[in-house]
Tab-separated table of C-alpha atoms and ligand atoms in Angstrom:
chain	number	residue	atom	x	y	z
A	170	MET	CA	39.877	-17.567	187.430
A	171	THR	CA	36.447	-18.447	188.786
A	172	LYS	CA	35.482	-22.071	188.515
A	173	LEU	CA	33.023	-23.061	185.844
A	174	ILE	CA	30.271	-25.062	187.481
A	175	VAL	CA	27.660	-27.092	185.636
A	176	SER	CA	24.687	-27.992	187.836
A	177	LYS	CA	21.780	-30.337	187.401
A	178	PHE	CA	18.521	-30.205	189.324
A	179	GLY	CA	16.263	-33.262	189.327
A	180	GLY	CA	12.492	-33.496	189.150
A	181	THR	CA	11.770	-33.069	192.853
A	182	SER	CA	13.995	-29.968	192.892
A	183	MET	CA	11.641	-28.625	190.180
A	184	GLY	CA	8.503	-29.818	192.040
A	185	ASP	CA	6.773	-26.435	192.401
A	186	ALA	CA	7.546	-22.703	192.458
A	187	GLU	CA	8.970	-22.925	195.971
A	188	CYS	CA	11.280	-25.795	194.986
A	189	MET	CA	12.395	-23.899	191.895
A	190	LEU	CA	13.186	-20.744	193.881
A	191	ARG	CA	15.047	-22.801	196.475
A	192	SER	CA	17.052	-24.511	193.712
A	193	ALA	CA	17.758	-21.142	192.101
A	194	GLU	CA	19.097	-19.894	195.452
A	195	VAL	CA	21.441	-22.883	195.545
A	196	SER	CA	22.659	-22.118	192.008
A	197	GLN	CA	23.147	-18.462	192.798
A	198	ARG	CA	25.153	-19.251	195.904
A	199	GLN	CA	27.276	-21.833	194.127
A	200	GLY	CA	27.834	-19.584	191.115
A	201	SER	CA	26.685	-22.113	188.500
A	202	GLY	CA	27.342	-21.044	184.927
A	203	LEU	CA	25.221	-23.674	183.196
A	204	ILE	CA	22.218	-25.397	184.731
A	205	ALA	CA	20.437	-28.429	183.291
A	206	VAL	CA	17.018	-29.170	184.726
A	207	SER	CA	14.723	-32.182	184.724
A	208	ALA	CA	11.010	-32.050	184.028
A	209	THR	CA	8.880	-31.150	187.059
A	210	SER	CA	8.427	-34.248	189.199
A	211	GLY	CA	6.087	-36.836	187.682
A	212	THR	CA	5.751	-34.991	184.367
A	213	THR	CA	7.768	-37.429	182.244
A	214	ASN	CA	5.536	-40.273	183.473
A	215	GLU	CA	2.457	-38.177	182.672
A	216	LEU	CA	3.742	-37.429	179.173
A	217	ILE	CA	4.294	-41.137	178.547
A	218	LEU	CA	0.759	-41.824	179.724
A	219	LEU	CA	-0.435	-39.019	177.462
A	220	GLY	CA	1.204	-40.631	174.429
A	221	LYS	CA	-0.173	-44.075	175.232
A	222	THR	CA	-3.664	-42.745	175.944
A	223	ALA	CA	-3.707	-40.671	172.756
A	224	GLU	CA	-2.677	-43.751	170.809
A	225	SER	CA	-5.193	-46.205	172.211
A	226	LYS	CA	-7.987	-44.442	174.091
A	227	THR	CA	-10.581	-41.725	173.523
A	228	TRP	CA	-9.814	-38.055	172.942
A	229	GLU	CA	-11.749	-37.203	176.157
A	230	GLU	CA	-9.370	-39.365	178.182
A	231	THR	CA	-6.410	-37.822	176.392
A	232	GLU	CA	-7.662	-34.317	177.120
A	233	LYS	CA	-7.880	-35.069	180.824
A	234	ILE	CA	-4.161	-35.817	180.928
A	235	LEU	CA	-3.397	-32.775	178.795
A	236	SER	CA	-5.260	-30.555	181.261
A	237	LYS	CA	-3.534	-32.116	184.245
A	238	ILE	CA	-0.075	-31.434	182.807
A	239	ARG	CA	-1.085	-27.951	181.691
A	240	GLU	CA	-2.600	-27.026	185.064
A	241	LYS	CA	0.468	-28.163	186.976
A	242	HIS	CA	2.676	-25.880	184.905
A	243	VAL	CA	0.199	-22.984	184.908
A	244	LYS	CA	0.146	-23.099	188.716
A	245	ILE	CA	3.953	-22.816	188.892
A	246	ALA	CA	3.868	-20.035	186.287
A	247	GLN	CA	1.298	-18.123	188.350
A	248	ASP	CA	3.176	-18.632	191.597
A	249	LEU	CA	6.348	-17.351	189.953
A	250	LYS	CA	4.453	-14.451	188.363
A	251	LEU	CA	5.896	-15.329	185.001
A	252	SER	CA	6.871	-12.487	182.652
A	253	ALA	CA	4.808	-12.009	179.490
A	254	GLU	CA	7.686	-13.280	177.379
A	255	SER	CA	8.072	-16.512	179.367
A	256	SER	CA	4.275	-16.990	179.500
A	257	LYS	CA	4.243	-16.891	175.728
A	258	LYS	CA	6.958	-19.536	175.581
A	259	ILE	CA	4.989	-21.809	177.910
A	260	GLU	CA	1.804	-21.289	175.902
A	261	THR	CA	3.638	-22.279	172.707
A	262	LEU	CA	4.816	-25.473	174.395
A	263	PHE	CA	1.247	-26.251	175.544
A	264	GLU	CA	0.102	-25.831	171.941
A	265	GLU	CA	2.838	-28.164	170.747
A	266	MET	CA	1.795	-30.749	173.356
A	267	ASN	CA	-1.814	-30.482	172.200
A	268	SER	CA	-0.921	-30.843	168.520
A	269	LEU	CA	1.373	-33.792	169.166
A	270	ALA	CA	-1.305	-35.575	171.206
A	271	LYS	CA	-3.837	-34.914	168.407
A	272	GLY	CA	-1.456	-36.230	165.763
A	273	ILE	CA	-0.792	-39.386	167.770
A	274	HIS	CA	-4.525	-39.809	168.386
A	275	TYR	CA	-5.530	-39.451	164.726
A	276	LEU	CA	-2.761	-41.740	163.537
A	277	ARG	CA	-3.285	-44.124	166.456
A	278	ASP	CA	0.467	-44.424	166.470
A	279	CYS	CA	2.860	-43.323	169.176
A	280	SER	CA	6.248	-44.387	167.834
A	281	VAL	CA	9.386	-44.113	169.992
A	282	LYS	CA	10.336	-41.155	167.845
A	283	ALA	CA	7.045	-39.359	168.519
A	284	MET	CA	7.310	-40.303	172.198
A	285	ASP	CA	10.712	-38.636	172.452
A	286	THR	CA	9.387	-35.334	171.128
A	287	LEU	CA	6.420	-35.603	173.466
A	288	MET	CA	8.625	-36.368	176.481
A	289	SER	CA	11.010	-33.521	175.626
A	290	LEU	CA	8.203	-31.111	176.519
A	291	GLY	CA	8.693	-31.913	180.209
A	292	GLU	CA	12.220	-30.497	180.307
A	293	ARG	CA	11.384	-27.743	177.841
A	294	MET	CA	8.542	-26.503	180.066
A	295	SER	CA	10.427	-26.760	183.348
A	296	SER	CA	13.447	-24.926	181.901
A	297	VAL	CA	11.275	-21.952	180.890
A	298	LEU	CA	9.898	-21.784	184.429
A	299	PHE	CA	13.275	-22.258	186.069
A	300	THR	CA	14.857	-19.494	183.958
A	301	GLU	CA	12.277	-17.160	185.488
A	302	ALA	CA	13.030	-18.399	189.023
A	303	MET	CA	16.745	-17.935	188.367
A	304	SER	CA	16.222	-14.386	187.046
A	305	GLN	CA	14.269	-13.426	190.136
A	306	VAL	CA	16.867	-14.845	192.495
A	307	LEU	CA	19.768	-13.171	190.660
A	308	LYS	CA	17.899	-9.865	190.818
A	309	LYS	CA	17.128	-10.329	194.503
A	310	HIS	CA	20.825	-10.754	195.246
A	311	GLY	CA	21.749	-7.709	193.153
A	312	SER	CA	23.749	-9.876	190.766
A	313	THR	CA	24.953	-8.356	187.501
A	314	LYS	CA	24.399	-11.720	185.794
A	315	SER	CA	21.262	-12.511	183.837
A	316	ALA	CA	19.573	-15.874	183.348
A	317	GLU	CA	19.209	-17.065	179.774
A	318	LEU	CA	17.176	-19.975	178.465
A	319	PHE	CA	19.234	-22.173	176.154
A	320	ASP	CA	17.869	-24.945	173.935
A	321	VAL	CA	20.204	-27.852	174.664
A	322	ARG	CA	19.337	-29.447	171.315
A	323	GLN	CA	21.650	-26.913	169.688
A	324	VAL	CA	24.607	-28.694	171.265
A	325	LEU	CA	23.553	-32.119	172.488
A	326	ARG	CA	23.978	-34.044	169.241
A	327	THR	CA	22.986	-37.710	169.507
A	328	ASN	CA	22.480	-40.725	167.281
A	329	ASP	CA	18.932	-41.776	166.365
A	330	ASP	CA	18.383	-44.512	168.955
A	331	PHE	CA	15.155	-42.869	170.070
A	332	GLY	CA	14.375	-43.469	173.717
A	333	LYS	CA	18.005	-44.181	174.530
A	334	ALA	CA	20.030	-41.970	172.251
A	335	LYS	CA	23.814	-41.827	172.494
A	336	PRO	CA	25.547	-38.452	172.546
A	337	ASN	CA	28.327	-37.824	170.070
A	338	THR	CA	30.881	-36.299	172.415
A	339	ALA	CA	33.176	-34.856	169.755
A	340	GLU	CA	30.278	-33.024	168.136
A	341	VAL	CA	28.919	-31.904	171.487
A	342	ALA	CA	32.294	-30.365	172.341
A	343	ALA	CA	32.476	-28.519	169.002
A	344	LEU	CA	28.896	-27.270	169.318
A	345	CYS	CA	29.447	-26.180	172.930
A	346	GLN	CA	32.410	-24.167	171.748
A	347	LYS	CA	30.238	-22.568	169.085
A	348	TYR	CA	27.062	-21.870	171.049
A	349	LEU	CA	28.120	-21.854	174.689
A	350	GLY	CA	31.564	-20.285	174.434
A	351	SER	CA	30.420	-17.275	176.463
A	352	VAL	CA	29.644	-19.485	179.480
A	353	ARG	CA	33.246	-18.913	180.590
A	354	ASP	CA	32.703	-15.116	180.782
A	355	GLN	CA	30.297	-15.778	183.675
A	356	LYS	CA	28.118	-12.835	182.678
A	357	LYS	CA	25.121	-15.024	182.053
A	358	VAL	CA	23.682	-18.055	183.757
A	359	PHE	CA	22.486	-20.466	181.087
A	360	VAL	CA	19.471	-22.579	181.962
A	361	THR	CA	18.911	-25.603	179.779
A	362	GLN	CA	17.145	-28.957	179.544
A	363	GLY	CA	18.447	-32.262	180.820
A	364	TYR	CA	17.459	-35.583	179.228
A	365	ILE	CA	16.963	-34.403	175.647
A	366	GLY	CA	19.087	-34.060	172.534
A	367	MET	CA	18.812	-33.875	168.784
A	368	THR	CA	19.958	-35.954	165.846
A	369	GLU	CA	21.954	-34.623	162.937
A	370	ASP	CA	18.678	-34.439	160.973
A	371	GLY	CA	16.966	-32.321	163.600
A	372	PHE	CA	14.837	-34.951	165.347
A	373	THR	CA	14.427	-34.657	169.103
A	374	THR	CA	15.779	-37.564	171.137
A	375	THR	CA	15.958	-38.556	174.802
A	376	LEU	CA	18.865	-40.206	176.615
A	377	GLY	CA	16.841	-42.794	178.569
A	378	ARG	CA	14.919	-42.450	181.825
A	379	GLY	CA	16.739	-40.533	184.527
A	380	GLY	CA	19.054	-39.183	181.809
A	381	SER	CA	19.325	-35.589	183.012
A	382	ASP	CA	22.318	-36.494	185.195
A	383	TYR	CA	24.014	-37.821	182.078
A	384	SER	CA	23.095	-34.693	180.074
A	385	ALA	CA	24.672	-32.482	182.711
A	386	ALA	CA	27.835	-34.602	182.658
A	387	ILE	CA	27.992	-34.473	178.844
A	388	LEU	CA	27.594	-30.696	179.005
A	389	ALA	CA	30.227	-30.424	181.740
A	390	GLU	CA	32.597	-32.288	179.448
A	391	GLY	CA	31.530	-30.155	176.460
A	392	VAL	CA	32.254	-26.833	178.151
A	393	ALA	CA	35.262	-28.245	180.076
A	394	ALA	CA	33.694	-27.444	183.446
A	395	ASP	CA	35.706	-27.540	186.651
A	396	VAL	CA	32.924	-29.093	188.698
A	397	LEU	CA	29.687	-30.969	188.019
A	398	GLU	CA	26.980	-30.674	190.658
A	399	ILE	CA	24.014	-33.033	190.848
A	400	TRP	CA	21.310	-31.594	193.109
A	401	THR	CA	18.592	-34.021	194.128
A	402	ASP	CA	16.270	-34.851	197.040
A	403	VAL	CA	18.861	-36.628	199.221
A	404	ALA	CA	21.991	-35.152	200.776
A	405	GLY	CA	24.403	-37.074	198.592
A	406	ILE	CA	25.140	-40.707	197.932
A	407	ALA	CA	24.413	-42.940	200.904
A	408	THR	CA	25.619	-46.411	201.825
A	409	THR	CA	22.383	-47.716	200.312
A	410	ASP	CA	19.032	-46.346	199.171
A	411	PRO	CA	17.650	-44.572	202.285
A	412	ARG	CA	14.158	-45.542	201.155
A	413	ILE	CA	15.048	-49.211	201.613
A	414	CYS	CA	17.203	-48.845	204.655
A	415	PRO	CA	16.605	-45.784	206.840
A	416	GLN	CA	19.918	-46.507	208.609
A	417	ALA	CA	21.799	-45.691	205.387
A	418	LYS	CA	24.707	-43.355	206.111
A	419	PRO	CA	25.900	-40.454	203.979
A	420	ILE	CA	29.168	-40.999	202.111
A	421	SER	CA	31.378	-37.918	202.044
A	422	GLU	CA	33.764	-39.128	199.373
A	423	ILE	CA	33.708	-41.967	196.850
A	424	SER	CA	35.914	-42.864	193.889
A	425	PHE	CA	34.762	-42.681	190.279
A	426	LYS	CA	35.128	-46.441	189.970
A	427	GLU	CA	33.032	-47.280	193.016
A	428	ALA	CA	30.360	-44.700	192.187
A	429	SER	CA	30.161	-46.009	188.602
A	430	GLU	CA	29.562	-49.533	189.889
A	431	LEU	CA	26.959	-48.216	192.303
A	432	ALA	CA	25.134	-46.311	189.545
A	433	THR	CA	25.315	-49.196	187.082
A	434	PHE	CA	24.085	-51.694	189.625
A	435	GLY	CA	20.966	-49.798	190.534
A	436	ALA	CA	21.538	-46.778	192.793
A	437	LYS	CA	19.020	-44.428	191.225
A	438	VAL	CA	20.742	-41.370	192.668
A	439	LEU	CA	22.981	-41.251	189.557
A	440	HIS	CA	22.101	-42.312	186.019
A	441	PRO	CA	24.505	-45.172	185.132
A	442	ALA	CA	26.299	-43.249	182.387
A	443	THR	CA	26.756	-40.024	184.373
A	444	LEU	CA	30.312	-40.627	185.423
A	445	LEU	CA	31.696	-41.582	182.008
A	446	PRO	CA	32.225	-37.986	180.829
A	447	ALA	CA	33.408	-36.951	184.296
A	448	ILE	CA	35.996	-39.752	184.271
A	449	ARG	CA	37.121	-38.901	180.732
A	450	LYS	CA	37.805	-35.293	181.687
A	451	ASN	CA	38.547	-35.868	185.372
A	452	ILE	CA	35.791	-33.500	186.506
A	453	PRO	CA	34.915	-33.903	190.196
A	454	VAL	CA	31.215	-34.481	190.810
A	455	PHE	CA	29.309	-33.222	193.833
A	456	VAL	CA	25.971	-34.794	194.793
A	457	GLY	CA	23.833	-32.812	197.218
A	458	SER	CA	20.293	-32.000	198.292
A	459	SER	CA	18.620	-28.880	196.923
A	460	PHE	CA	16.333	-29.100	199.958
A	461	ASP	CA	19.218	-29.055	202.411
A	462	SER	CA	22.125	-27.501	200.586
A	463	GLU	CA	24.066	-26.971	203.816
A	464	ALA	CA	24.286	-30.723	204.354
A	465	LYS	CA	27.667	-32.157	203.486
A	466	GLY	CA	26.796	-34.119	200.348
A	467	THR	CA	29.136	-36.452	198.480
A	468	TRP	CA	32.213	-35.783	196.377
A	469	VAL	CA	32.918	-38.270	193.609
A	470	ARG	CA	36.552	-38.051	192.481
A	471	LYS	CA	39.309	-39.995	190.813
A	472	ASP	CA	41.375	-40.285	193.998
A	473	VAL	CA	39.951	-40.546	197.471
A	474	ASP	CA	41.568	-40.898	200.909
A	475	GLN	CA	39.718	-43.931	202.225
A	476	HIS	CA	39.324	-47.277	200.447
A	477	PRO	CA	36.971	-49.325	202.627
A	478	LEU	CA	36.329	-52.960	201.736
A	479	ILE	CA	32.575	-52.349	201.534
A	480	ARG	CA	31.520	-48.745	200.932
A	481	ALA	CA	27.945	-49.172	199.758
A	482	MET	CA	25.348	-51.560	198.396
A	483	ALA	CA	22.707	-51.369	195.724
A	484	LEU	CA	19.938	-53.398	194.217
A	485	ARG	CA	18.876	-53.628	190.651
A	486	LYS	CA	15.296	-54.765	190.304
A	487	ASN	CA	13.394	-56.358	187.424
A	488	GLN	CA	16.089	-58.785	186.432
A	489	VAL	CA	15.721	-62.054	184.575
A	490	LEU	CA	18.228	-64.876	184.440
A	491	VAL	CA	18.612	-66.413	181.021
A	492	THR	CA	20.422	-69.748	180.983
A	493	LEU	CA	21.671	-71.047	177.662
A	494	SER	CA	22.800	-74.652	177.535
A	495	THR	CA	24.081	-76.937	174.859
A	496	PRO	CA	26.208	-80.085	174.949
A	497	GLU	CA	27.944	-78.691	171.877
A	498	MET	CA	29.756	-76.278	174.135
A	499	LEU	CA	31.769	-79.152	175.566
A	500	HIS	CA	35.376	-78.669	174.451
A	501	ALA	CA	34.197	-76.451	171.608
A	502	HIS	CA	35.154	-72.899	170.788
A	503	GLY	CA	33.123	-70.094	169.279
A	504	PHE	CA	29.913	-70.806	171.235
A	505	LEU	CA	30.172	-67.728	173.429
A	506	PHE	CA	31.034	-65.668	170.382
A	507	GLN	CA	27.827	-66.821	168.630
A	508	LEU	CA	25.697	-66.063	171.665
A	509	PHE	CA	27.199	-62.642	172.286
A	510	LYS	CA	26.770	-61.809	168.639
A	511	VAL	CA	23.021	-62.359	169.086
A	512	PHE	CA	22.969	-60.068	172.131
A	513	ASN	CA	24.998	-57.533	170.214
A	514	ASP	CA	22.705	-57.680	167.163
A	515	HIS	CA	19.770	-56.948	169.449
A	516	LYS	CA	21.686	-54.179	171.284
A	517	VAL	CA	21.109	-55.966	174.595
A	518	SER	CA	23.350	-55.169	177.516
A	519	ILE	CA	24.252	-57.967	179.935
A	520	ASP	CA	24.864	-57.135	183.580
A	521	ALA	CA	26.312	-60.291	185.131
A	522	ILE	CA	27.400	-63.587	183.701
A	523	THR	CA	28.556	-67.031	184.839
A	524	THR	CA	29.501	-70.034	182.753
A	525	SER	CA	29.974	-73.759	183.206
A	526	GLU	CA	31.268	-76.243	180.659
A	527	ILE	CA	27.956	-76.573	178.837
A	528	SER	CA	25.928	-73.565	179.916
A	529	VAL	CA	26.022	-69.814	180.306
A	530	SER	CA	23.758	-67.738	182.540
A	531	VAL	CA	23.317	-64.022	182.025
A	532	THR	CA	21.218	-61.447	183.829
A	533	LEU	CA	19.195	-58.995	181.770
A	534	ASP	CA	16.633	-56.293	182.487
A	535	ASP	CA	13.210	-57.912	182.189
A	536	SER	CA	12.101	-55.392	179.556
A	537	THR	CA	14.563	-57.132	177.230
A	538	LEU	CA	12.152	-60.071	177.019
A	539	LEU	CA	9.627	-57.896	175.189
A	540	ASN	CA	11.859	-58.588	172.215
A	541	LYS	CA	10.617	-62.076	171.291
A	542	LYS	CA	13.059	-62.292	168.393
A	543	LEU	CA	15.991	-62.260	170.840
A	544	ILE	CA	14.887	-65.495	172.497
A	545	ALA	CA	14.063	-67.044	169.103
A	546	ASP	CA	17.548	-66.176	167.811
A	547	LEU	CA	19.249	-67.539	170.940
A	548	SER	CA	17.210	-70.744	170.648
A	549	GLN	CA	18.951	-71.492	167.366
A	550	PHE	CA	22.185	-72.146	169.273
A	551	ALA	CA	21.084	-73.354	172.674
A	552	ASP	CA	18.321	-74.513	174.938
A	553	VAL	CA	17.000	-71.317	176.565
A	554	GLN	CA	15.586	-71.112	180.079
A	555	VAL	CA	14.270	-67.918	181.584
A	556	GLU	CA	13.764	-67.239	185.292
A	557	GLU	CA	11.915	-64.064	186.194
A	558	LYS	CA	11.244	-61.846	189.225
A	559	LEU	CA	14.846	-61.565	190.357
A	560	THR	CA	16.914	-58.753	191.841
A	561	LEU	CA	20.641	-58.243	191.552
A	562	ILE	CA	22.279	-57.271	194.848
A	563	SER	CA	25.695	-55.603	194.702
A	564	LEU	CA	28.234	-54.820	197.350
A	565	ILE	CA	30.588	-52.078	196.272
A	566	GLY	CA	33.975	-51.288	197.721
A	567	ASN	CA	37.667	-51.996	197.271
A	568	ASN	CA	39.925	-55.007	197.008
A	569	ILE	CA	36.850	-57.214	197.048
A	570	ASN	CA	38.385	-60.027	195.006
A	571	HIS	CA	41.498	-60.279	197.196
A	572	THR	CA	39.952	-60.356	200.659
A	573	ALA	CA	39.765	-63.640	202.518
A	574	GLY	CA	36.572	-64.363	204.421
A	575	LEU	CA	34.424	-61.777	202.665
A	576	ALA	CA	32.167	-64.275	200.908
A	577	LYS	CA	31.658	-66.130	204.179
A	578	LYS	CA	30.594	-62.954	205.960
A	579	ILE	CA	28.238	-62.030	203.125
A	580	PHE	CA	26.517	-65.397	202.972
A	581	ASP	CA	26.437	-65.812	206.751
A	582	SER	CA	24.481	-62.573	207.018
A	583	ILE	CA	21.852	-63.773	204.540
A	584	SER	CA	21.953	-67.476	205.390
A	585	ASP	CA	18.146	-67.806	205.107
A	586	ILE	CA	18.012	-66.335	201.593
A	587	ASN	CA	18.626	-68.438	198.504
A	588	VAL	CA	21.288	-67.034	196.230
A	589	ARG	CA	20.501	-67.923	192.640
A	590	MET	CA	23.737	-66.796	190.986
A	591	ILE	CA	27.020	-65.192	192.081
A	592	CYS	CA	29.346	-62.970	190.146
A	593	LEU	CA	32.747	-62.376	191.693
A	594	GLY	CA	36.209	-61.936	190.369
A	595	ALA	CA	35.904	-59.587	187.427
A	596	SER	CA	35.959	-56.410	189.468
A	597	LYS	CA	37.793	-55.547	192.641
A	598	HIS	CA	35.034	-53.039	193.343
A	599	ASN	CA	31.959	-55.236	193.066
A	600	PHE	CA	30.510	-58.483	194.403
A	601	CYS	CA	27.036	-59.182	193.083
A	602	PHE	CA	24.485	-61.954	193.264
A	603	LEU	CA	20.887	-62.658	192.353
A	604	VAL	CA	18.058	-63.273	194.768
A	605	ALA	CA	14.282	-63.572	194.424
A	606	GLU	CA	12.634	-60.179	194.090
A	607	ASP	CA	10.598	-60.579	197.298
A	608	GLN	CA	13.749	-61.232	199.350
A	609	ALA	CA	15.827	-58.364	198.008
A	610	THR	CA	14.912	-55.714	200.575
A	611	ALA	CA	15.574	-58.110	203.447
A	612	ALA	CA	18.921	-59.057	201.892
A	613	ILE	CA	20.025	-55.411	201.661
A	614	GLN	CA	18.866	-54.663	205.206
A	615	LYS	CA	20.774	-57.666	206.581
A	616	LEU	CA	23.921	-56.905	204.631
A	617	HIS	CA	23.780	-53.251	205.624
A	618	LYS	CA	23.476	-54.255	209.256
A	619	SER	CA	26.441	-56.556	209.105
A	620	PHE	CA	28.792	-54.419	206.970
A	621	ILE	CA	27.874	-50.798	207.626
A	622	GLU	CA	25.866	-50.237	210.797
B	730	LIG	P1	16.276	-36.826	190.743
B	730	LIG	O1	14.865	-36.656	190.313
B	730	LIG	O2	16.812	-35.663	191.514
B	730	LIG	O3	17.165	-37.260	189.628
B	730	LIG	P2	16.138	-39.563	191.667
B	730	LIG	O4	14.843	-39.993	192.260
B	730	LIG	O5	16.432	-39.986	190.271
B	730	LIG	O6	16.259	-37.994	191.815
B	730	LIG	O7	17.353	-40.046	192.577
B	730	LIG	C1	17.346	-39.773	193.964
B	730	LIG	C2	16.856	-41.004	194.737
B	730	LIG	O8	17.815	-42.041	194.559
B	730	LIG	C3	16.788	-40.818	196.217
B	730	LIG	O9	15.574	-40.257	196.621
B	730	LIG	C4	16.977	-42.253	196.748
B	730	LIG	O10	15.761	-42.864	197.084
B	730	LIG	C5	17.557	-43.006	195.558
B	730	LIG	N1	18.793	-43.727	195.892
B	730	LIG	C6	19.069	-45.001	195.520
B	730	LIG	N2	20.241	-45.404	195.981
B	730	LIG	C7	20.768	-44.358	196.667
B	730	LIG	C8	21.975	-44.157	197.371
B	730	LIG	N3	22.917	-45.112	197.501
B	730	LIG	N4	22.172	-42.951	197.953
B	730	LIG	C9	21.264	-41.986	197.858
B	730	LIG	N5	20.077	-42.118	197.207
B	730	LIG	C10	19.836	-43.283	196.610
B	731	LIG	N1	12.635	-36.352	183.239
B	731	LIG	C1	13.368	-37.530	182.856
B	731	LIG	C2	12.827	-38.740	183.611
B	731	LIG	O1	11.938	-38.615	184.427
B	731	LIG	C3	14.847	-37.389	183.030
B	731	LIG	C4	15.335	-37.124	184.436
B	731	LIG	O2	14.553	-36.688	185.291
B	731	LIG	O3	16.529	-37.336	184.690
B	731	LIG	O4	13.262	-39.832	183.358
B	732	LIG	MG1	17.443	-39.135	188.638
């Protein structure tokens, strides 16, 4: 039986008509059955700006952004010589964008719920355009398959945490069975939207920035795909972000565990949650470049041949260190429970943590501090100190917590950089520590030199 492949193409792979046709060629060659696409590059940011401008600025300023987004998509539509049917679909989406912006402007209110519907337009527009590109490429190759646009909201059921909605995997699987059962016949190529979903009550949601990777993985799990492909602008996962360190080397194979750590600790190439569904269903994931599809790319699998001590490194920017101290912690129990309950009540996720007898330090994304109530609630139990402008550096590999001399080598290579906090021991795949934001790039470059180059 032919393999069922679910593919995802990111924003740069949707950049213009040429990018879309190139991505469609990749899909055709690979034989993808279901393709999830991101918004065209930059569009999600523009839609956010649109919402904010509509809420707080003049209608003239709002219209300027509306025209910019519209023109970008019209240009791709023209270059692709869009069919009348698809043109109508795009026009309807433009009208929806206009009405939403007007509604937000009149109400002077762009709630997270409204923002999600607004942002969903990015993926909904690009998927209409990409369906056309896919049709043309299938025709060109004399394929008997046809491309069909599919509204992912029919299957991607989520909760109502707007802006960061959680998929309900059991429901997604049942809905995929119902609406996407024919994907196995391989007669059609379904083109759908990444990033977006829908609540039980029919409200549009988004899965969080960069969430299209996660959507594709959820869909791969839902249709029980054999392979998940993530096509982006780099030829796979590298030893570190090539933008920070041009000497970064491609990784041909990496385990689920290592790649999950890498994604969670800042490697933008994969959304942090992407591998969860793949791990649950043991679906191998390929990461490759739609611009250079012949390049080797990276396979992410459960079992891999090599288990190097340090495989890769990542940085997670915009971190704050929150230190909570109280003498009451001395020989007492229940203090950590109280603190974590506060974090839990505020749905805050902690990345790294260290404790001493009377204090606990945790790293958080700096956006967490926008929630003033969190700090107020923590202050009821402890003295709270916040240090900002920090970056979490992670080294990812194997057997990290059982290797003598590793810490020495790490700190020798960055001996001129102050390390504010260290987290080691919990994972054999990760060693992470905090440094000042303005020293993070240098730290990665030095570590890369000493461990990889
Ligand atoms: P897409 O729009 O296709 O989802 P992203 O911009 O989200 O693409 O992710 C791809 C980018 O991730 C690359 O251009 C690269 O700069 C960055 N990146 C960060 N860490 C890594 C890494 N270890 N390997 C490869 N790319 C990485
Ligand atoms: N378009 C969304 C974003 O820019 C989702 C994605 O591209 O993965 O965040
Ligand atoms: Mg991405």
